[in-house]
Coordinates of C-alpha atoms and ligand atoms in Angstrom, one line a residue:
M1 CA 56.0 -25.3 -36.2
Q2 CA 53.8 -24.0 -33.3
N3 CA 50.4 -22.8 -33.6
F4 CA 48.3 -20.8 -31.1
Q5 CA 44.4 -20.8 -31.0
G6 CA 42.7 -17.5 -30.0
V7 CA 39.5 -15.9 -31.1
G8 CA 39.5 -14.4 -34.3
V9 CA 37.9 -11.0 -34.1
S10 CA 38.7 -9.1 -37.6
P11 CA 39.4 -10.9 -40.6
G12 CA 42.4 -11.1 -42.8
R13 CA 44.9 -13.5 -43.5
I14 CA 48.5 -12.3 -43.2
I15 CA 52.3 -13.2 -43.1
G16 CA 54.5 -10.8 -41.2
S17 CA 57.4 -10.3 -38.6
V18 CA 56.2 -10.1 -35.1
R19 CA 57.0 -7.0 -32.6
Q20 CA 56.0 -7.4 -28.8
M21 CA 54.5 -4.5 -27.1
P22 CA 56.8 -3.7 -24.2
K23 CA 55.7 -4.3 -20.9
P24 CA 54.5 -1.3 -18.9
V25 CA 57.5 0.6 -16.9
S26 CA 57.6 -0.5 -13.4
E27 CA 58.0 1.9 -10.5
P28 CA 61.8 2.4 -9.1
P29 CA 61.5 1.2 -5.6
S30 CA 60.6 4.1 -3.1
G31 CA 63.9 5.1 -1.3
E32 CA 66.2 3.9 -4.0
R33 CA 69.6 5.7 -3.5
L34 CA 72.1 6.7 -5.9
A35 CA 75.1 3.9 -6.1
A36 CA 78.1 5.0 -3.8
D37 CA 80.4 5.1 -6.4
V38 CA 78.4 7.4 -8.7
A39 CA 78.9 11.2 -8.4
P40 CA 75.4 13.2 -8.3
E41 CA 76.5 15.2 -11.3
D42 CA 77.3 12.2 -13.3
A43 CA 73.5 10.7 -12.5
V44 CA 72.3 14.3 -13.3
A45 CA 74.4 14.1 -16.8
R46 CA 72.8 10.6 -17.6
L47 CA 69.4 11.7 -16.8
K48 CA 69.8 14.5 -19.0
A49 CA 71.2 12.5 -22.1
A50 CA 68.1 9.7 -21.3
A51 CA 65.6 12.8 -21.6
Q52 CA 67.3 14.0 -25.0
S53 CA 67.1 10.7 -26.3
V54 CA 63.7 10.4 -25.5
H55 CA 62.6 13.9 -26.7
D56 CA 64.6 13.1 -30.1
E57 CA 63.0 9.8 -30.5
L58 CA 59.5 11.3 -30.1
K59 CA 60.1 14.3 -32.3
A60 CA 61.3 12.0 -35.2
R61 CA 58.1 10.0 -34.7
A62 CA 56.2 13.1 -34.3
D63 CA 57.8 14.5 -37.6
S64 CA 56.7 11.4 -39.7
A65 CA 53.2 11.1 -38.3
S66 CA 50.2 13.0 -39.0
G67 CA 46.8 14.2 -37.3
D68 CA 46.1 13.0 -33.9
G69 CA 49.1 10.9 -33.4
K70 CA 51.4 13.8 -34.6
A71 CA 49.8 16.1 -31.9
V72 CA 50.2 13.9 -29.1
L73 CA 53.7 12.6 -29.9
E74 CA 54.7 16.5 -30.2
A75 CA 53.4 17.3 -26.8
T76 CA 54.8 14.6 -25.4
A77 CA 58.2 15.1 -27.0
L78 CA 58.2 18.7 -25.6
M79 CA 57.4 17.6 -21.8
A80 CA 60.7 15.4 -22.1
K81 CA 62.7 18.7 -22.0
D82 CA 60.8 20.3 -19.9
T83 CA 62.7 22.3 -17.3
M84 CA 61.0 22.0 -14.2
L85 CA 60.9 18.1 -14.6
L86 CA 64.4 17.9 -14.8
K87 CA 65.6 20.5 -12.4
S88 CA 63.3 19.0 -10.0
A89 CA 64.6 15.4 -10.7
G90 CA 67.9 16.9 -10.6
K91 CA 67.4 18.0 -6.8
L92 CA 66.4 14.7 -5.7
I93 CA 69.7 13.0 -7.1
N94 CA 71.6 15.8 -5.2
A95 CA 69.8 14.6 -2.2
G96 CA 71.0 11.0 -2.8
S97 CA 68.1 9.7 -4.8
S98 CA 69.0 7.3 -7.9
A99 CA 68.1 8.8 -11.5
E100 CA 65.2 6.5 -12.1
R101 CA 63.5 7.5 -8.6
A102 CA 64.3 11.0 -9.2
I103 CA 62.6 11.4 -12.5
W104 CA 59.8 9.2 -11.2
E105 CA 59.2 11.2 -8.3
A106 CA 59.4 14.5 -10.1
G107 CA 57.0 13.3 -12.7
A108 CA 54.6 12.7 -10.1
S109 CA 54.7 16.2 -8.6
V110 CA 54.7 17.9 -11.9
S111 CA 51.8 15.7 -13.1
E112 CA 49.8 16.8 -9.9
M113 CA 50.8 20.3 -10.3
L114 CA 49.5 20.3 -13.8
H115 CA 46.2 18.5 -13.2
N116 CA 45.9 21.1 -10.2
L117 CA 46.0 24.4 -12.4
G118 CA 43.2 22.5 -15.0
G119 CA 42.5 23.7 -18.3
Y120 CA 45.0 23.3 -21.0
M121 CA 47.8 22.6 -18.5
A122 CA 45.8 19.6 -17.0
E123 CA 45.7 18.0 -20.2
R124 CA 49.5 17.7 -20.0
A125 CA 49.3 15.8 -16.6
T126 CA 49.3 12.4 -18.3
D127 CA 51.9 13.4 -20.8
V128 CA 54.3 13.9 -18.1
L129 CA 53.4 10.7 -16.7
D130 CA 54.4 8.9 -20.1
V131 CA 57.5 10.9 -20.4
R132 CA 59.0 9.7 -17.2
A133 CA 58.0 6.2 -17.8
R134 CA 60.0 6.7 -21.1
I135 CA 63.0 8.2 -19.3
V136 CA 63.1 5.4 -16.7
A137 CA 62.9 2.7 -19.8
E138 CA 65.9 4.8 -21.3
L139 CA 68.0 4.7 -17.9
R140 CA 67.3 0.9 -17.7
G141 CA 68.3 0.2 -21.5
V142 CA 64.7 -1.5 -21.8
P143 CA 62.4 -0.7 -24.6
A144 CA 60.4 2.3 -24.7
P145 CA 56.7 1.6 -23.5
G146 CA 53.8 2.0 -26.0
I147 CA 53.7 0.8 -29.4
P148 CA 57.2 0.2 -31.0
S149 CA 58.0 2.6 -33.4
S150 CA 59.5 1.1 -36.6
E151 CA 59.8 1.5 -40.2
T152 CA 59.4 -2.0 -41.4
P153 CA 56.0 -3.4 -41.2
F154 CA 55.2 -5.8 -38.4
I155 CA 52.3 -7.7 -36.6
L156 CA 51.7 -6.0 -33.1
V157 CA 51.9 -8.9 -30.1
A158 CA 50.5 -7.4 -27.2
E159 CA 48.7 -8.3 -23.9
D160 CA 45.9 -6.1 -24.9
L161 CA 45.5 -2.4 -26.5
A162 CA 43.9 0.7 -24.6
P163 CA 41.7 3.3 -26.5
A164 CA 44.5 5.5 -26.2
D165 CA 46.9 3.5 -27.9
T166 CA 45.1 4.1 -31.3
A167 CA 46.5 7.6 -31.7
T168 CA 50.4 6.1 -31.8
L169 CA 49.0 3.1 -33.9
N170 CA 50.3 3.6 -37.5
P171 CA 48.2 1.2 -39.6
A172 CA 50.7 1.8 -42.5
V173 CA 53.3 -0.5 -40.7
V174 CA 51.3 -2.4 -38.3
L175 CA 50.1 -5.9 -40.4
A176 CA 48.0 -7.1 -37.8
L177 CA 47.4 -7.3 -34.0
V178 CA 47.6 -10.5 -32.1
T179 CA 47.0 -10.2 -28.2
S180 CA 47.0 -12.8 -25.4
G181 CA 44.2 -11.1 -23.4
G182 CA 41.3 -9.1 -24.2
G183 CA 38.0 -10.7 -25.9
P184 CA 35.8 -10.3 -28.9
Q185 CA 34.2 -6.9 -27.4
S186 CA 37.5 -5.7 -26.0
H187 CA 39.0 -2.3 -27.3
T188 CA 41.7 -4.1 -29.4
A189 CA 39.1 -6.0 -31.2
I190 CA 37.3 -2.7 -32.0
I191 CA 40.4 -0.9 -33.0
A192 CA 41.6 -3.8 -35.3
R193 CA 38.2 -3.8 -37.1
S194 CA 38.3 0.1 -37.4
L195 CA 41.4 -0.1 -38.9
G196 CA 40.7 -3.2 -41.1
L197 CA 43.6 -5.0 -39.5
P198 CA 43.4 -9.0 -39.3
A199 CA 43.5 -9.6 -35.3
V200 CA 43.3 -12.5 -33.2
V201 CA 42.5 -11.9 -29.2
A202 CA 42.9 -14.5 -26.3
A203 CA 45.7 -16.3 -28.0
H204 CA 47.4 -17.5 -24.8
G205 CA 51.3 -18.1 -25.2
V206 CA 51.8 -15.5 -27.9
D207 CA 53.6 -13.3 -25.3
E208 CA 56.6 -15.8 -25.8
I209 CA 57.0 -15.3 -29.3
A210 CA 60.5 -13.9 -30.1
D211 CA 60.9 -10.2 -31.7
G212 CA 61.3 -11.0 -35.5
S213 CA 59.9 -14.3 -35.7
E214 CA 57.8 -14.5 -39.0
V215 CA 54.0 -15.8 -38.2
Y216 CA 51.0 -16.3 -40.2
V217 CA 47.5 -14.7 -38.7
D218 CA 44.2 -16.0 -39.7
G219 CA 42.0 -13.0 -38.2
A220 CA 38.6 -15.0 -38.8
A221 CA 39.8 -18.3 -37.5
G222 CA 41.5 -17.0 -34.7
F223 CA 44.6 -18.9 -35.5
V224 CA 48.4 -17.9 -35.6
A225 CA 51.3 -20.0 -36.7
L226 CA 54.9 -19.5 -36.0
E227 CA 57.1 -20.8 -39.4
P228 CA 54.3 -20.6 -42.1
S229 CA 53.7 -23.3 -44.1
D230 CA 53.3 -23.2 -48.0
E231 CA 49.8 -23.4 -47.2
H232 CA 49.7 -20.4 -45.0
R233 CA 51.6 -18.4 -47.9
A234 CA 49.1 -19.4 -50.6
S235 CA 46.1 -18.4 -48.5
A236 CA 47.6 -15.1 -47.4
T237 CA 48.4 -14.4 -51.2
A238 CA 44.7 -15.4 -52.0
W239 CA 43.4 -12.9 -49.1
A240 CA 45.3 -10.1 -50.5
E241 CA 43.4 -10.5 -53.8
T242 CA 40.0 -11.3 -52.1
S243 CA 40.4 -8.3 -49.7
A244 CA 40.4 -5.9 -52.7
T245 CA 37.1 -7.0 -53.7
L246 CA 35.6 -6.5 -50.0
A247 CA 36.9 -2.8 -50.2
A248 CA 33.5 -0.9 -51.4
F249 CA 30.0 -1.0 -50.0
D250 CA 27.6 0.4 -52.4
G251 CA 25.6 2.2 -49.8
N252 CA 22.6 -0.1 -49.8
G253 CA 22.0 -2.4 -46.7
T254 CA 19.4 -4.8 -47.9
T255 CA 18.5 -8.5 -47.9
A256 CA 18.1 -10.2 -51.3
D257 CA 14.6 -9.9 -51.5
G258 CA 14.7 -6.0 -50.9
H259 CA 14.0 -6.0 -46.6
L260 CA 16.1 -2.9 -46.1
V261 CA 18.3 -3.0 -43.0
P262 CA 20.6 0.6 -43.3
L263 CA 24.4 -0.1 -42.6
L264 CA 25.6 2.9 -40.3
A265 CA 29.0 3.5 -39.1
N266 CA 30.6 3.6 -35.5
V267 CA 32.8 6.6 -35.2
G268 CA 34.9 8.4 -32.7
G269 CA 35.2 11.6 -34.1
A270 CA 35.3 13.8 -37.4
K271 CA 38.2 11.8 -38.9
D272 CA 36.0 8.8 -38.8
A273 CA 33.2 10.1 -39.7
V274 CA 34.8 11.6 -42.8
A275 CA 36.3 8.2 -43.8
A276 CA 32.9 6.7 -43.0
A277 CA 30.9 8.7 -45.6
G278 CA 34.0 7.8 -47.9
L279 CA 33.3 4.1 -47.5
G280 CA 29.6 4.3 -48.3
A281 CA 27.8 4.3 -44.8
Q282 CA 24.2 5.4 -44.8
G283 CA 24.7 7.4 -41.7
V284 CA 26.4 7.0 -38.1
G285 CA 24.6 4.4 -35.7
L286 CA 27.1 5.5 -32.9
F287 CA 29.4 8.4 -32.2
R288 CA 31.1 7.4 -29.1
T289 CA 31.6 11.2 -27.9
E290 CA 34.0 10.0 -25.2
F291 CA 36.6 9.3 -27.6
C292 CA 36.6 12.9 -28.5
F293 CA 37.9 13.7 -24.9
L294 CA 40.0 10.3 -23.9
E295 CA 43.3 12.6 -23.2
R296 CA 41.2 15.2 -21.2
D297 CA 41.5 15.7 -17.7
T298 CA 38.9 18.2 -17.4
E299 CA 35.4 18.6 -18.8
P300 CA 35.5 20.2 -22.2
S301 CA 33.7 23.4 -22.7
V302 CA 30.3 24.0 -24.6
D303 CA 32.0 25.6 -27.4
E304 CA 34.8 22.8 -27.7
Q305 CA 32.0 20.1 -27.8
A306 CA 29.8 21.7 -30.1
A307 CA 32.7 22.0 -32.5
A308 CA 33.6 18.4 -32.0
Y309 CA 30.0 17.4 -32.7
K310 CA 29.3 19.8 -35.7
A311 CA 32.4 18.3 -37.8
V312 CA 31.1 14.8 -37.1
F313 CA 27.4 16.0 -38.3
D314 CA 28.5 17.8 -41.4
A315 CA 30.0 14.5 -42.7
F316 CA 26.4 13.2 -43.0
P317 CA 24.4 16.1 -44.3
G318 CA 20.7 14.9 -44.3
K319 CA 21.6 11.6 -43.0
K320 CA 21.1 10.0 -39.8
V321 CA 23.7 10.5 -36.9
V322 CA 23.0 8.7 -33.7
L323 CA 25.2 10.2 -31.0
R324 CA 25.8 9.0 -27.4
T325 CA 26.3 10.9 -24.4
L326 CA 29.5 10.6 -22.8
D327 CA 30.2 6.8 -21.8
A328 CA 33.1 7.1 -19.4
G329 CA 34.0 4.5 -16.8
A330 CA 35.1 1.3 -16.8
D331 CA 37.5 0.4 -20.0
K332 CA 37.1 4.3 -20.9
P333 CA 37.9 6.4 -17.7
L334 CA 37.5 9.8 -18.2
P335 CA 39.3 11.7 -15.1
F336 CA 36.7 14.6 -15.0
L337 CA 33.8 12.1 -14.8
T338 CA 35.2 8.5 -13.0
D339 CA 36.6 7.6 -10.0
A340 CA 39.7 5.7 -10.5
T341 CA 39.4 3.9 -7.0
E342 CA 36.2 2.2 -7.5
P343 CA 36.5 -1.4 -6.6
N344 CA 34.7 -2.7 -9.6
P345 CA 34.3 0.2 -12.4
A346 CA 32.1 -2.2 -15.1
L347 CA 29.4 -2.3 -12.1
G348 CA 30.0 1.1 -10.9
V349 CA 29.3 4.6 -11.7
R350 CA 29.7 4.6 -15.7
G351 CA 27.8 6.0 -18.5
Y352 CA 24.6 7.9 -17.9
R353 CA 25.2 7.1 -14.4
T354 CA 27.9 9.7 -13.9
D355 CA 25.0 12.0 -13.7
F356 CA 24.3 10.8 -10.3
T357 CA 27.6 11.6 -8.9
T358 CA 28.8 14.5 -11.3
P359 CA 25.4 16.4 -12.4
G360 CA 25.6 19.4 -14.8
V361 CA 28.3 17.6 -17.3
L362 CA 25.2 15.7 -19.1
E363 CA 23.0 18.8 -19.4
R364 CA 26.0 20.9 -20.7
Q365 CA 26.7 18.2 -23.5
L366 CA 23.0 18.2 -24.5
E367 CA 23.4 21.9 -24.8
A368 CA 26.3 21.5 -26.9
I369 CA 24.6 18.7 -29.0
A370 CA 21.4 20.7 -29.5
R371 CA 23.8 23.7 -30.7
A372 CA 25.5 21.9 -33.0
A373 CA 22.6 20.2 -34.6
S374 CA 20.8 23.1 -34.8
E375 CA 24.1 24.3 -37.2
S376 CA 24.1 21.3 -39.2
E377 CA 21.9 19.3 -41.8
A378 CA 22.5 16.1 -40.0
D379 CA 19.3 14.2 -38.6
V380 CA 20.4 14.1 -35.2
W381 CA 19.6 11.5 -32.6
V382 CA 20.8 11.0 -29.2
M383 CA 21.3 8.4 -26.9
A384 CA 22.0 7.5 -23.2
P385 CA 24.5 4.6 -22.5
M386 CA 24.0 2.1 -19.5
I387 CA 20.3 3.2 -19.1
S388 CA 18.8 0.5 -16.5
T389 CA 15.4 1.4 -15.9
A390 CA 12.3 3.0 -17.7
A391 CA 12.7 5.7 -14.9
E392 CA 16.5 6.8 -16.1
A393 CA 15.0 6.8 -19.9
G394 CA 12.4 8.8 -18.7
R395 CA 14.7 11.8 -17.1
F396 CA 17.1 11.4 -20.2
A397 CA 14.0 12.3 -22.4
S398 CA 13.0 15.2 -20.4
L399 CA 16.6 16.4 -20.2
C400 CA 17.0 16.0 -24.2
A401 CA 13.4 17.9 -24.0
A402 CA 14.6 20.6 -22.1
A403 CA 17.7 21.1 -24.3
G404 CA 15.6 21.2 -27.6
I405 CA 16.7 17.7 -28.7
K406 CA 13.9 15.9 -30.6
T407 CA 14.9 12.1 -30.8
P408 CA 16.1 10.7 -27.5
G409 CA 17.0 7.1 -27.0
V410 CA 18.9 4.7 -25.1
M411 CA 21.5 2.2 -25.5
V412 CA 20.2 -1.3 -24.6
E413 CA 23.3 -3.0 -22.9
V414 CA 22.4 -3.9 -19.6
P415 CA 20.0 -7.0 -19.4
S416 CA 17.5 -5.2 -17.3
A417 CA 16.8 -2.8 -20.2
A418 CA 16.5 -5.7 -22.6
L419 CA 14.0 -7.4 -20.1
T420 CA 11.9 -4.3 -19.8
A421 CA 12.2 -3.1 -23.5
A422 CA 8.3 -2.2 -23.6
T423 CA 8.5 -0.1 -20.7
V424 CA 11.7 1.8 -21.3
L425 CA 10.6 2.4 -25.1
R426 CA 7.6 4.1 -24.0
E427 CA 9.9 6.7 -22.6
V428 CA 12.2 7.3 -25.6
G429 CA 12.1 7.3 -29.5
F430 CA 14.4 4.4 -30.1
A431 CA 16.7 1.9 -28.9
S432 CA 20.0 0.7 -30.0
L433 CA 21.6 -2.8 -28.6
G434 CA 25.1 -2.4 -27.3
T435 CA 25.9 -5.9 -27.7
N436 CA 29.6 -5.6 -26.1
D437 CA 28.3 -4.6 -22.8
L438 CA 25.1 -6.4 -23.1
T439 CA 27.3 -9.6 -23.4
Q440 CA 29.7 -8.7 -20.7
Y441 CA 26.7 -8.4 -18.1
A442 CA 24.6 -11.2 -19.3
M443 CA 27.5 -13.6 -18.9
A444 CA 28.8 -11.7 -16.1
A445 CA 32.2 -12.0 -17.7
D446 CA 34.7 -8.8 -18.0
R447 CA 35.0 -8.0 -21.8
Q448 CA 38.4 -7.0 -21.5
L449 CA 39.6 -10.6 -20.0
G450 CA 41.3 -13.1 -22.2
P451 CA 40.3 -16.0 -20.3
L452 CA 36.7 -15.4 -20.4
A453 CA 36.8 -14.6 -24.2
E454 CA 34.5 -18.0 -24.9
L455 CA 31.9 -16.7 -22.4
N456 CA 32.2 -13.1 -23.9
T457 CA 30.9 -13.7 -27.6
P458 CA 27.6 -12.2 -28.5
W459 CA 26.7 -15.5 -30.3
Q460 CA 25.9 -16.8 -26.9
P461 CA 22.0 -18.1 -27.1
A462 CA 21.4 -16.1 -23.9
V463 CA 22.4 -12.9 -25.5
L464 CA 20.4 -13.5 -28.7
R465 CA 17.7 -13.9 -26.6
L466 CA 17.9 -10.5 -25.0
V467 CA 18.1 -9.0 -28.4
Q468 CA 15.2 -10.8 -29.4
L469 CA 13.3 -9.9 -26.2
T470 CA 14.2 -6.1 -26.8
V471 CA 12.6 -6.3 -30.3
E472 CA 9.7 -7.9 -29.2
G473 CA 9.4 -5.1 -26.4
A474 CA 9.3 -2.7 -29.1
A475 CA 6.8 -4.2 -31.0
Q476 CA 4.6 -4.4 -27.7
E477 CA 4.9 -1.1 -26.9
G478 CA 4.0 -0.2 -30.6
A479 CA 0.7 -2.2 -30.1
G480 CA 0.1 -0.8 -26.8
R481 CA 0.3 2.7 -28.1
E482 CA -2.0 1.7 -31.1
A483 CA -4.7 0.0 -28.9
S484 CA -4.9 3.3 -27.0
G485 CA -5.7 5.1 -30.4
G486 CA -2.0 6.2 -31.2
A487 CA 0.3 5.3 -34.2
G488 CA 1.4 1.5 -33.7
A489 CA 4.3 1.5 -35.4
A490 CA 7.3 -0.5 -33.2
K491 CA 10.0 2.3 -32.6
P492 CA 13.4 1.5 -34.0
V493 CA 15.8 -1.1 -32.2
G494 CA 19.2 -1.2 -33.8
V495 CA 22.4 -2.8 -33.1
C496 CA 25.6 -0.6 -32.4
G497 CA 27.9 -3.5 -30.7
E498 CA 30.5 -5.6 -32.4
A499 CA 28.2 -8.1 -32.9
A500 CA 26.8 -6.1 -36.2
A501 CA 30.5 -6.2 -38.0
D502 CA 30.3 -10.0 -37.9
P503 CA 28.8 -10.5 -41.4
A504 CA 27.0 -14.2 -40.0
L505 CA 25.7 -12.3 -37.0
A506 CA 24.5 -9.4 -39.0
V507 CA 22.2 -12.2 -40.6
V508 CA 21.0 -13.4 -37.7
L509 CA 20.4 -10.0 -35.9
T510 CA 18.5 -9.1 -39.3
G511 CA 16.3 -12.2 -38.8
L512 CA 15.7 -11.3 -35.0
G513 CA 14.0 -8.2 -36.6
V514 CA 16.6 -5.3 -35.6
T515 CA 16.2 -2.3 -38.1
T516 CA 20.0 -0.9 -38.5
L517 CA 23.2 -2.5 -37.9
S518 CA 25.8 -0.1 -37.1
M519 CA 29.6 -1.0 -37.4
T520 CA 33.4 0.1 -38.0
A521 CA 32.9 1.4 -41.6
R522 CA 35.6 -1.2 -42.7
S523 CA 33.3 -3.7 -42.2
L524 CA 30.1 -2.4 -44.0
A525 CA 31.2 -4.1 -47.4
A526 CA 31.6 -7.3 -46.0
V527 CA 28.3 -7.1 -44.1
G528 CA 26.5 -5.7 -47.1
T529 CA 27.9 -8.7 -49.4
V530 CA 26.8 -11.4 -47.0
L531 CA 23.3 -9.7 -46.3
K532 CA 22.4 -9.5 -50.0
T533 CA 22.9 -13.1 -50.4
V534 CA 20.1 -14.3 -48.0
T535 CA 16.0 -13.4 -48.2
L536 CA 14.3 -12.1 -44.7
E537 CA 12.9 -15.5 -44.3
Q538 CA 16.3 -17.2 -44.8
A539 CA 17.5 -14.7 -42.2
Q540 CA 14.8 -15.5 -39.6
E541 CA 15.4 -19.2 -40.2
L542 CA 18.9 -18.6 -39.4
A543 CA 18.0 -16.7 -36.4
R544 CA 15.7 -19.3 -35.0
L545 CA 18.5 -21.9 -35.6
A546 CA 21.1 -19.7 -33.5
L547 CA 18.4 -19.4 -30.5
S548 CA 18.1 -23.0 -30.5
A549 CA 21.7 -23.7 -30.3
P550 CA 23.0 -25.1 -26.9
S551 CA 26.3 -22.9 -27.1
A552 CA 28.0 -19.9 -28.7
T553 CA 30.1 -22.2 -30.3
E554 CA 27.4 -24.7 -32.1
A555 CA 25.4 -21.6 -33.0
R556 CA 28.4 -19.8 -34.6
E557 CA 29.0 -23.3 -36.4
W558 CA 25.4 -23.7 -37.5
V559 CA 24.9 -20.7 -38.9
R560 CA 28.3 -20.3 -40.7
A561 CA 27.6 -23.9 -42.2
K562 CA 24.4 -22.5 -43.7
L563 CA 26.3 -19.3 -45.1
P564 CA 29.0 -21.0 -47.5
V565 CA 29.6 -17.3 -49.0
L566 CA 31.7 -16.7 -45.8
E567 CA 34.3 -19.5 -46.5
E568 CA 34.5 -18.5 -50.2
L569 CA 35.5 -14.8 -49.1
G570 CA 37.5 -15.6 -46.3
L571 CA 35.3 -14.2 -43.7
Ligands
PEP601 C1 28.4 -1.8 -26.4 O1 28.5 -2.0 -25.4 O2 27.9 -2.7 -27.5 C2 28.8 -0.8 -27.3 C3 28.4 -0.3 -28.3 O3 29.3 0.4 -26.5 P1 31.0 0.5 -26.1 O4 31.8 -0.8 -26.8 O5 31.2 1.6 -26.4 O6 31.1 0.2 -24.5
MG602 MG1 28.8 -0.2 -23.9

């Protein structure tokens, strides 16, 4: 029996058969020629057959998919039969190029041409690149890139997943996610939690597990075992029963003694919002607007944006919806805002900073938000990502005021904002702690890197201290206002990073004084259940304990030891 230890990022215990995510298709060498004994017309025929089979495969998947995934697959299937693409590849083959190199180059020029046309056509540019990779894989006889298609449920093992992979991930057949890379705040972790799939990241060595092997995955313990034992089988069966009891949240986030901590949802669009409302979310604490436009090469129009935002607001009439302006860059590039050649994108022009280099996009987004808000009944709050200084917060607040948005706020995800929270909060109405980026920047550890997963956890006492400083800054700002004759209530400070979805950490954050917790809707029931088992005073005691720990591991272990309910529920 072989075991793999990684970091558990989404609870659940399950047994299933492994499917490895194929490696990305490598570029055929530049100048690769057609073999001397192959006639160009035979190579063209082989290329057409490969393109046809890519088309048929994608079409079959589209026919059995629904929603966003169906649209993505249909558009990609059509591209496989694109005459311009195949004709220009044919010309290159007739000029002596290998079929693989020909389709690669033809794909690059068609993609560039579509990109330059702009609008809807530009949206198809990435589909061409996907299609050419699939055709090359077919010609080489290797598995197609992307999430494998299968009718039989499987445990997906990959290096890491990108946000765009979500569209084609079918939660009905994917039982669990295991990655060799990624960290607790990576998008694999976020996707897994939002789909309610058990997941383990940073599990070194899992890339070597053969397709079809049976494995046991424990998404809370971060453990993967080849050849599951009887004990593993019993624990998977027990989880199937417990998870049913953790499926529903009663819509009331509170400690045992009635200290209210509204539990909100993180959403990426209308579909998530409707699902979150159905799961009892008390509002939306983070609407990641960039998720509506990940496939776009060009800026969406104000009308298009307003429609996308209103669809989310409409799922929560009378409730709070915190929308975040486009957070493009680093792990979420948007071609119309980000520079793909930046040497260090996480420290680059991302989030609010894209307004420095591409002015106008933010103002147009605020116009769309204001319009959608005025046509809906949701209580819309708007925050900017990656705010580093009080001056940036002030400028964002004035842009919001100019657009008619009443409640501007900021994400606190850069340590400088946490350290100067009192002055930052003077400028805006609220703050929301983005613990994913706050951890990456406090620890100087890229959140996407598996080898740094141990550093990259919000249990790090340094990160918890930054959370505490932000809450203290809010109190100090409130007291300052009171001293000068104004109302003295501290402005709200919520958490919308993945930390809020960890039931033990949710208790600690409550003890540190955060006012709301926002998470993937699937975690609401678990967090709500555990929160109800402690009083505010006990939560404060656990927060002190975590802050005093010498390491993230001890902080987590010490707190978990005081919350036996976690073990009972398999969380
Ligand atoms: C965060 O950084 O914690 C956050 C919520 O934003 P994102 O994960 O989208 O960067
Ligand atoms: Mg962030």
